mmCIF file of C-alpha atoms in Angstrom:
data_model
loop_
_atom_site.group_PDB
_atom_site.id
_atom_site.type_symbol
_atom_site.label_atom_id
_atom_site.label_comp_id
_atom_site.label_asym_id
_atom_site.label_seq_id
_atom_site.Cartn_x
_atom_site.Cartn_y
_atom_site.Cartn_z
ATOM 1 C CA UNK B 33 -17.736 -28.137 -6.620
ATOM 2 C CA UNK B 34 -17.958 -29.372 -3.035
ATOM 3 C CA UNK B 35 -17.579 -26.840 -0.240
ATOM 4 C CA UNK B 36 -14.815 -28.946 1.351
ATOM 5 C CA UNK B 37 -12.507 -31.088 -0.773
ATOM 6 C CA UNK B 38 -10.430 -33.936 0.594
ATOM 7 C CA UNK B 39 -8.376 -36.503 -1.329
ATOM 8 C CA UNK B 40 -10.049 -39.865 -0.671
ATOM 9 C CA UNK B 41 -6.839 -41.880 -0.884
ATOM 10 C CA UNK B 42 -6.102 -44.545 0.097
ATOM 11 C CA UNK B 43 -2.779 -43.250 1.287
ATOM 12 C CA UNK B 44 -0.329 -46.031 2.090
ATOM 13 C CA UNK B 45 2.859 -45.293 4.049
ATOM 14 C CA UNK B 46 5.476 -47.351 5.904
ATOM 15 C CA UNK B 47 5.576 -47.303 9.686
ATOM 16 C CA UNK B 48 7.539 -44.325 11.002
ATOM 17 C CA UNK B 49 6.759 -42.069 8.032
ATOM 18 C CA UNK B 50 5.493 -38.519 8.329
ATOM 19 C CA UNK B 51 1.956 -38.296 6.986
ATOM 20 C CA UNK B 52 0.344 -35.165 5.570
ATOM 21 C CA UNK B 53 -3.421 -35.026 5.167
ATOM 22 C CA UNK B 54 -5.073 -32.003 3.597
ATOM 23 C CA UNK B 55 -8.380 -30.274 2.944
ATOM 24 C CA UNK B 56 -9.258 -27.265 0.867
ATOM 25 C CA UNK B 57 -12.418 -25.251 1.266
ATOM 26 C CA UNK B 58 -14.250 -22.474 -0.489
ATOM 27 C CA UNK B 59 -16.249 -20.734 2.268
ATOM 28 C CA UNK B 60 -14.186 -17.902 3.734
ATOM 29 C CA UNK B 61 -16.562 -17.704 6.726
ATOM 30 C CA UNK B 62 -15.220 -20.959 8.196
ATOM 31 C CA UNK B 63 -13.214 -20.256 11.331
ATOM 32 C CA UNK B 64 -13.455 -23.454 13.414
ATOM 33 C CA UNK B 65 -11.535 -26.423 12.038
ATOM 34 C CA UNK B 66 -11.503 -30.005 13.223
ATOM 35 C CA UNK B 67 -9.939 -33.332 12.344
ATOM 36 C CA UNK B 68 -11.732 -36.562 13.187
ATOM 37 C CA UNK B 69 -10.303 -40.086 13.066
ATOM 38 C CA UNK B 70 -12.694 -42.883 12.167
ATOM 39 C CA UNK B 71 -11.772 -46.539 12.486
ATOM 40 C CA UNK B 72 -13.654 -49.003 10.320
ATOM 41 C CA UNK B 73 -17.288 -49.423 11.409
ATOM 42 C CA UNK B 74 -16.873 -47.000 14.328
ATOM 43 C CA UNK B 75 -17.985 -43.458 15.058
ATOM 44 C CA UNK B 76 -15.604 -40.548 14.338
ATOM 45 C CA UNK B 77 -13.362 -39.447 17.204
ATOM 46 C CA UNK B 78 -12.406 -35.782 17.583
ATOM 47 C CA UNK B 79 -8.647 -35.632 17.150
ATOM 48 C CA UNK B 80 -7.677 -31.984 16.721
ATOM 49 C CA UNK B 81 -9.475 -28.668 17.013
ATOM 50 C CA UNK B 82 -8.228 -25.274 15.822
ATOM 51 C CA UNK B 83 -9.789 -21.855 15.868
ATOM 52 C CA UNK B 84 -8.816 -19.496 13.031
ATOM 53 C CA UNK B 85 -5.334 -19.650 11.508
ATOM 54 C CA UNK B 86 -2.217 -21.141 13.025
ATOM 55 C CA UNK B 87 -0.765 -24.377 14.277
ATOM 56 C CA UNK B 88 -1.717 -26.713 17.081
ATOM 57 C CA UNK B 89 0.341 -29.640 18.285
ATOM 58 C CA UNK B 90 -0.746 -32.637 20.352
ATOM 59 C CA UNK B 91 1.797 -35.415 20.692
ATOM 60 C CA UNK B 92 2.536 -36.831 17.250
ATOM 61 C CA UNK B 93 -0.232 -34.772 15.639
ATOM 62 C CA UNK B 94 -0.007 -31.214 14.294
ATOM 63 C CA UNK B 95 -2.910 -29.312 12.772
ATOM 64 C CA UNK B 96 -2.289 -26.313 10.551
ATOM 65 C CA UNK B 97 -4.779 -23.790 9.227
ATOM 66 C CA UNK B 98 -4.014 -21.300 6.464
ATOM 67 C CA UNK B 99 -7.137 -19.202 6.041
ATOM 68 C CA UNK B 100 -5.567 -17.035 3.351
ATOM 69 C CA UNK B 101 -5.176 -20.111 1.147
ATOM 70 C CA UNK B 102 -8.319 -21.847 2.483
ATOM 71 C CA UNK B 103 -6.208 -24.888 3.261
ATOM 72 C CA UNK B 104 -5.888 -27.044 6.363
ATOM 73 C CA UNK B 105 -3.485 -29.875 7.105
ATOM 74 C CA UNK B 106 -2.969 -32.641 9.622
ATOM 75 C CA UNK B 107 0.551 -33.991 10.087
ATOM 76 C CA UNK B 108 1.242 -37.282 11.811
ATOM 77 C CA UNK B 109 4.837 -37.901 12.880
ATOM 78 C CA UNK B 110 6.306 -41.370 13.441
ATOM 79 C CA UNK B 111 3.161 -42.977 12.042
ATOM 80 C CA UNK B 112 2.052 -46.274 13.579
ATOM 81 C CA UNK B 113 -0.108 -49.120 12.232
ATOM 82 C CA UNK B 114 -2.683 -48.051 14.827
ATOM 83 C CA UNK B 115 -3.020 -44.754 12.930
ATOM 84 C CA UNK B 116 -4.597 -46.675 10.035
ATOM 85 C CA UNK B 117 -8.064 -45.153 9.755
ATOM 86 C CA UNK B 118 -10.104 -42.668 7.765
ATOM 87 C CA UNK B 119 -9.412 -39.045 8.635
ATOM 88 C CA UNK B 120 -12.212 -36.531 8.184
ATOM 89 C CA UNK B 121 -11.767 -32.787 8.201
ATOM 90 C CA UNK B 122 -14.693 -30.658 9.370
ATOM 91 C CA UNK B 123 -15.260 -26.951 9.659
ATOM 92 C CA UNK B 124 -17.817 -24.453 10.869
ATOM 93 C CA UNK B 125 -18.507 -20.753 10.551
ATOM 94 C CA UNK B 126 -20.219 -20.302 13.922
ATOM 95 C CA UNK B 127 -19.422 -20.950 17.548
ATOM 96 C CA UNK B 128 -22.484 -23.133 17.981
ATOM 97 C CA UNK B 129 -21.216 -25.463 15.284
ATOM 98 C CA UNK B 130 -24.637 -26.580 14.276
ATOM 99 C CA UNK B 131 -23.680 -26.720 10.644
ATOM 100 C CA UNK B 132 -20.406 -28.596 10.485
ATOM 101 C CA UNK B 133 -19.275 -29.225 6.922
ATOM 102 C CA UNK B 134 -17.265 -32.404 6.454
ATOM 103 C CA UNK B 135 -14.772 -33.457 3.846
ATOM 104 C CA UNK B 136 -15.241 -36.889 2.316
ATOM 105 C CA UNK B 137 -12.392 -38.409 4.340
ATOM 106 C CA UNK B 138 -8.943 -39.781 3.484
ATOM 107 C CA UNK B 139 -8.220 -43.427 4.161
ATOM 108 C CA UNK B 140 -4.746 -43.931 5.619
ATOM 109 C CA UNK B 141 -2.918 -47.256 5.816
ATOM 110 C CA UNK B 142 0.313 -47.486 7.802
ATOM 111 C CA UNK B 143 2.180 -50.684 6.987
ATOM 112 C CA UNK B 144 4.475 -52.320 9.566
ATOM 113 C CA UNK J 135 -18.629 -43.043 32.018
ATOM 114 C CA UNK J 136 -19.836 -40.071 29.986
ATOM 115 C CA UNK J 137 -20.646 -40.583 26.367
ATOM 116 C CA UNK J 138 -23.096 -41.190 23.580
ATOM 117 C CA UNK J 139 -24.763 -44.544 23.093
ATOM 118 C CA UNK J 140 -26.527 -45.769 20.000
ATOM 119 C CA UNK J 141 -28.523 -48.924 19.738
ATOM 120 C CA UNK J 142 -28.653 -51.340 18.165
ATOM 121 C CA UNK J 143 -25.247 -51.654 16.479
ATOM 122 C CA UNK J 144 -26.750 -53.543 13.520
ATOM 123 C CA UNK J 145 -30.353 -53.359 12.348
ATOM 124 C CA UNK J 146 -32.078 -55.269 9.568
ATOM 125 C CA UNK J 147 -35.495 -54.373 8.202
ATOM 126 C CA UNK J 148 -37.735 -55.243 5.300
ATOM 127 C CA UNK J 149 -38.573 -52.587 2.752
ATOM 128 C CA UNK J 150 -41.731 -50.676 3.644
ATOM 129 C CA UNK J 151 -41.214 -50.828 7.410
ATOM 130 C CA UNK J 152 -40.460 -47.840 9.606
ATOM 131 C CA UNK J 153 -37.547 -48.256 11.987
ATOM 132 C CA UNK J 154 -36.401 -46.162 14.951
ATOM 133 C CA UNK J 155 -32.739 -45.714 15.899
ATOM 134 C CA UNK J 156 -31.899 -44.824 19.470
ATOM 135 C CA UNK J 157 -29.413 -42.163 20.625
ATOM 136 C CA UNK J 158 -28.746 -41.272 24.255
ATOM 137 C CA UNK J 159 -26.118 -38.969 25.772
ATOM 138 C CA UNK J 160 -25.104 -38.257 29.366
ATOM 139 C CA UNK J 161 -22.708 -35.413 28.578
ATOM 140 C CA UNK J 162 -25.291 -32.763 29.478
ATOM 141 C CA UNK J 163 -24.951 -31.410 25.944
ATOM 142 C CA UNK J 164 -27.644 -29.119 24.636
ATOM 143 C CA UNK J 165 -27.447 -29.982 20.946
ATOM 144 C CA UNK J 166 -27.813 -33.328 19.244
ATOM 145 C CA UNK J 167 -27.428 -34.360 15.595
ATOM 146 C CA UNK J 168 -28.101 -37.204 13.212
ATOM 147 C CA UNK J 169 -25.820 -37.920 10.247
ATOM 148 C CA UNK J 170 -25.838 -40.469 7.513
ATOM 149 C CA UNK J 171 -22.624 -41.949 6.094
ATOM 150 C CA UNK J 172 -22.519 -43.976 2.890
ATOM 151 C CA UNK J 173 -19.496 -46.084 1.854
ATOM 152 C CA UNK J 174 -16.532 -43.880 0.955
ATOM 153 C CA UNK J 175 -18.564 -40.754 1.698
ATOM 154 C CA UNK J 176 -18.384 -37.989 4.232
ATOM 155 C CA UNK J 177 -21.134 -37.244 6.715
ATOM 156 C CA UNK J 178 -24.435 -35.705 5.663
ATOM 157 C CA UNK J 179 -26.650 -33.974 8.224
ATOM 158 C CA UNK J 180 -30.196 -35.317 8.551
ATOM 159 C CA UNK J 181 -31.615 -33.405 11.537
ATOM 160 C CA UNK J 182 -30.335 -31.461 14.513
ATOM 161 C CA UNK J 183 -31.789 -30.154 17.740
ATOM 162 C CA UNK J 184 -30.443 -27.321 19.888
ATOM 163 C CA UNK J 185 -33.020 -27.598 22.638
ATOM 164 C CA UNK J 186 -35.731 -29.902 23.932
ATOM 165 C CA UNK J 187 -38.918 -29.933 21.846
ATOM 166 C CA UNK J 188 -37.236 -28.166 18.930
ATOM 167 C CA UNK J 189 -35.372 -29.527 15.916
ATOM 168 C CA UNK J 190 -34.292 -28.416 12.451
ATOM 169 C CA UNK J 191 -33.937 -30.167 9.110
ATOM 170 C CA UNK J 192 -30.473 -30.769 7.766
ATOM 171 C CA UNK J 193 -29.412 -31.354 4.184
ATOM 172 C CA UNK J 194 -31.169 -34.688 3.668
ATOM 173 C CA UNK J 195 -34.229 -34.748 5.979
ATOM 174 C CA UNK J 196 -36.687 -36.256 3.489
ATOM 175 C CA UNK J 197 -37.919 -39.675 4.628
ATOM 176 C CA UNK J 198 -36.725 -39.189 8.218
ATOM 177 C CA UNK J 199 -38.355 -37.903 11.401
ATOM 178 C CA UNK J 200 -37.048 -37.089 14.877
ATOM 179 C CA UNK J 201 -38.257 -36.096 18.322
ATOM 180 C CA UNK J 202 -36.533 -34.398 21.271
ATOM 181 C CA UNK J 203 -38.691 -34.927 24.332
ATOM 182 C CA UNK J 204 -35.729 -35.188 26.717
ATOM 183 C CA UNK J 205 -32.356 -33.482 26.696
ATOM 184 C CA UNK J 206 -30.592 -36.855 26.809
ATOM 185 C CA UNK J 207 -32.438 -38.527 23.957
ATOM 186 C CA UNK J 208 -32.811 -37.877 20.213
ATOM 187 C CA UNK J 209 -34.345 -40.871 18.390
ATOM 188 C CA UNK J 210 -34.398 -41.025 14.597
ATOM 189 C CA UNK J 211 -37.160 -42.778 12.643
ATOM 190 C CA UNK J 212 -36.350 -43.953 9.141
ATOM 191 C CA UNK J 213 -39.682 -44.105 7.350
ATOM 192 C CA UNK J 214 -40.750 -46.140 4.358
ATOM 193 C CA UNK J 215 -40.607 -42.900 2.354
ATOM 194 C CA UNK J 216 -36.790 -42.893 2.514
ATOM 195 C CA UNK J 217 -35.763 -44.297 -0.870
ATOM 196 C CA UNK J 218 -32.268 -45.536 0.036
ATOM 197 C CA UNK J 219 -32.274 -46.200 3.782
ATOM 198 C CA UNK J 220 -29.363 -48.650 3.901
ATOM 199 C CA UNK J 221 -26.466 -46.693 5.465
ATOM 200 C CA UNK J 222 -24.383 -46.118 8.581
ATOM 201 C CA UNK J 223 -26.195 -43.697 10.924
ATOM 202 C CA UNK J 224 -24.255 -41.573 13.377
ATOM 203 C CA UNK J 225 -25.561 -39.545 16.286
ATOM 204 C CA UNK J 226 -23.550 -36.667 17.745
ATOM 205 C CA UNK J 227 -23.877 -34.052 20.460
ATOM 206 C CA UNK J 228 -22.292 -30.739 21.368
ATOM 207 C CA UNK J 229 -22.478 -27.846 23.798
ATOM 208 C CA UNK J 230 -24.707 -25.624 21.693
ATOM 209 C CA UNK J 231 -23.427 -22.151 22.403
ATOM 210 C CA UNK J 232 -19.968 -22.512 23.927
ATOM 211 C CA UNK J 233 -18.700 -25.612 22.214
ATOM 212 C CA UNK J 234 -16.918 -23.924 19.350
ATOM 213 C CA UNK J 235 -18.346 -26.420 16.937
ATOM 214 C CA UNK J 236 -16.952 -29.525 18.614
ATOM 215 C CA UNK J 237 -19.255 -32.457 18.053
ATOM 216 C CA UNK J 238 -18.825 -35.825 19.715
ATOM 217 C CA UNK J 239 -20.069 -38.964 18.040
ATOM 218 C CA UNK J 240 -21.648 -42.212 19.108
ATOM 219 C CA UNK J 241 -20.530 -45.615 17.778
ATOM 220 C CA UNK J 242 -23.139 -45.670 14.999
ATOM 221 C CA UNK J 243 -25.934 -47.972 13.838
ATOM 222 C CA UNK J 244 -25.602 -49.854 10.585
ATOM 223 C CA UNK J 245 -29.044 -50.189 8.997
ATOM 224 C CA UNK J 246 -29.700 -52.664 6.202
ATOM 225 C CA UNK J 247 -33.038 -52.650 4.425
ATOM 226 C CA UNK J 248 -33.864 -55.436 1.972
#
């Protein structure tokens, strides 16, 4: 079993839909949680960052962390075709972050 | 502009040849990393360096080598010993001790070995 599990998709939604992307993990020591967006043939871009449990909102994006369930989510409201990308979750147990553990990524397609 | 640059964007090599991928950052970050990404896969850590003249193996270091002679630069050499070198290679950097794990990535180099 992988340390971080992420549904590979692809996930196809119509423009304007609310999108929910999720990761589960097994290591209870993880306390720093990130979401990266990666467009095709580009490097990942840090989208959201959360420390410990709770919610964080940034524009149309909301990140949620439930450490008791070892489950993190990224919600995208009013999805746009420009949101079409692969979304990678990543997490770390230490502040230095030298050992980030990534999920395999979920490919999202938002259709106009 | 602050950021991470990787060159070249595309690289083609014959089997048996060593090849060096460049990574430079002007973010004044202490730590730098090399990842490999295969189609439909997540990122796997090859090597990382927290400080000049020091580096550590990641999960898949076999067949790769690195150097860290300057804070800004962390080149990766893919040697002929790497059995499946064709992949997308990503370089990243972070503030080692106060960054909270945030890593920032370059645009990547796509290496094809035939």
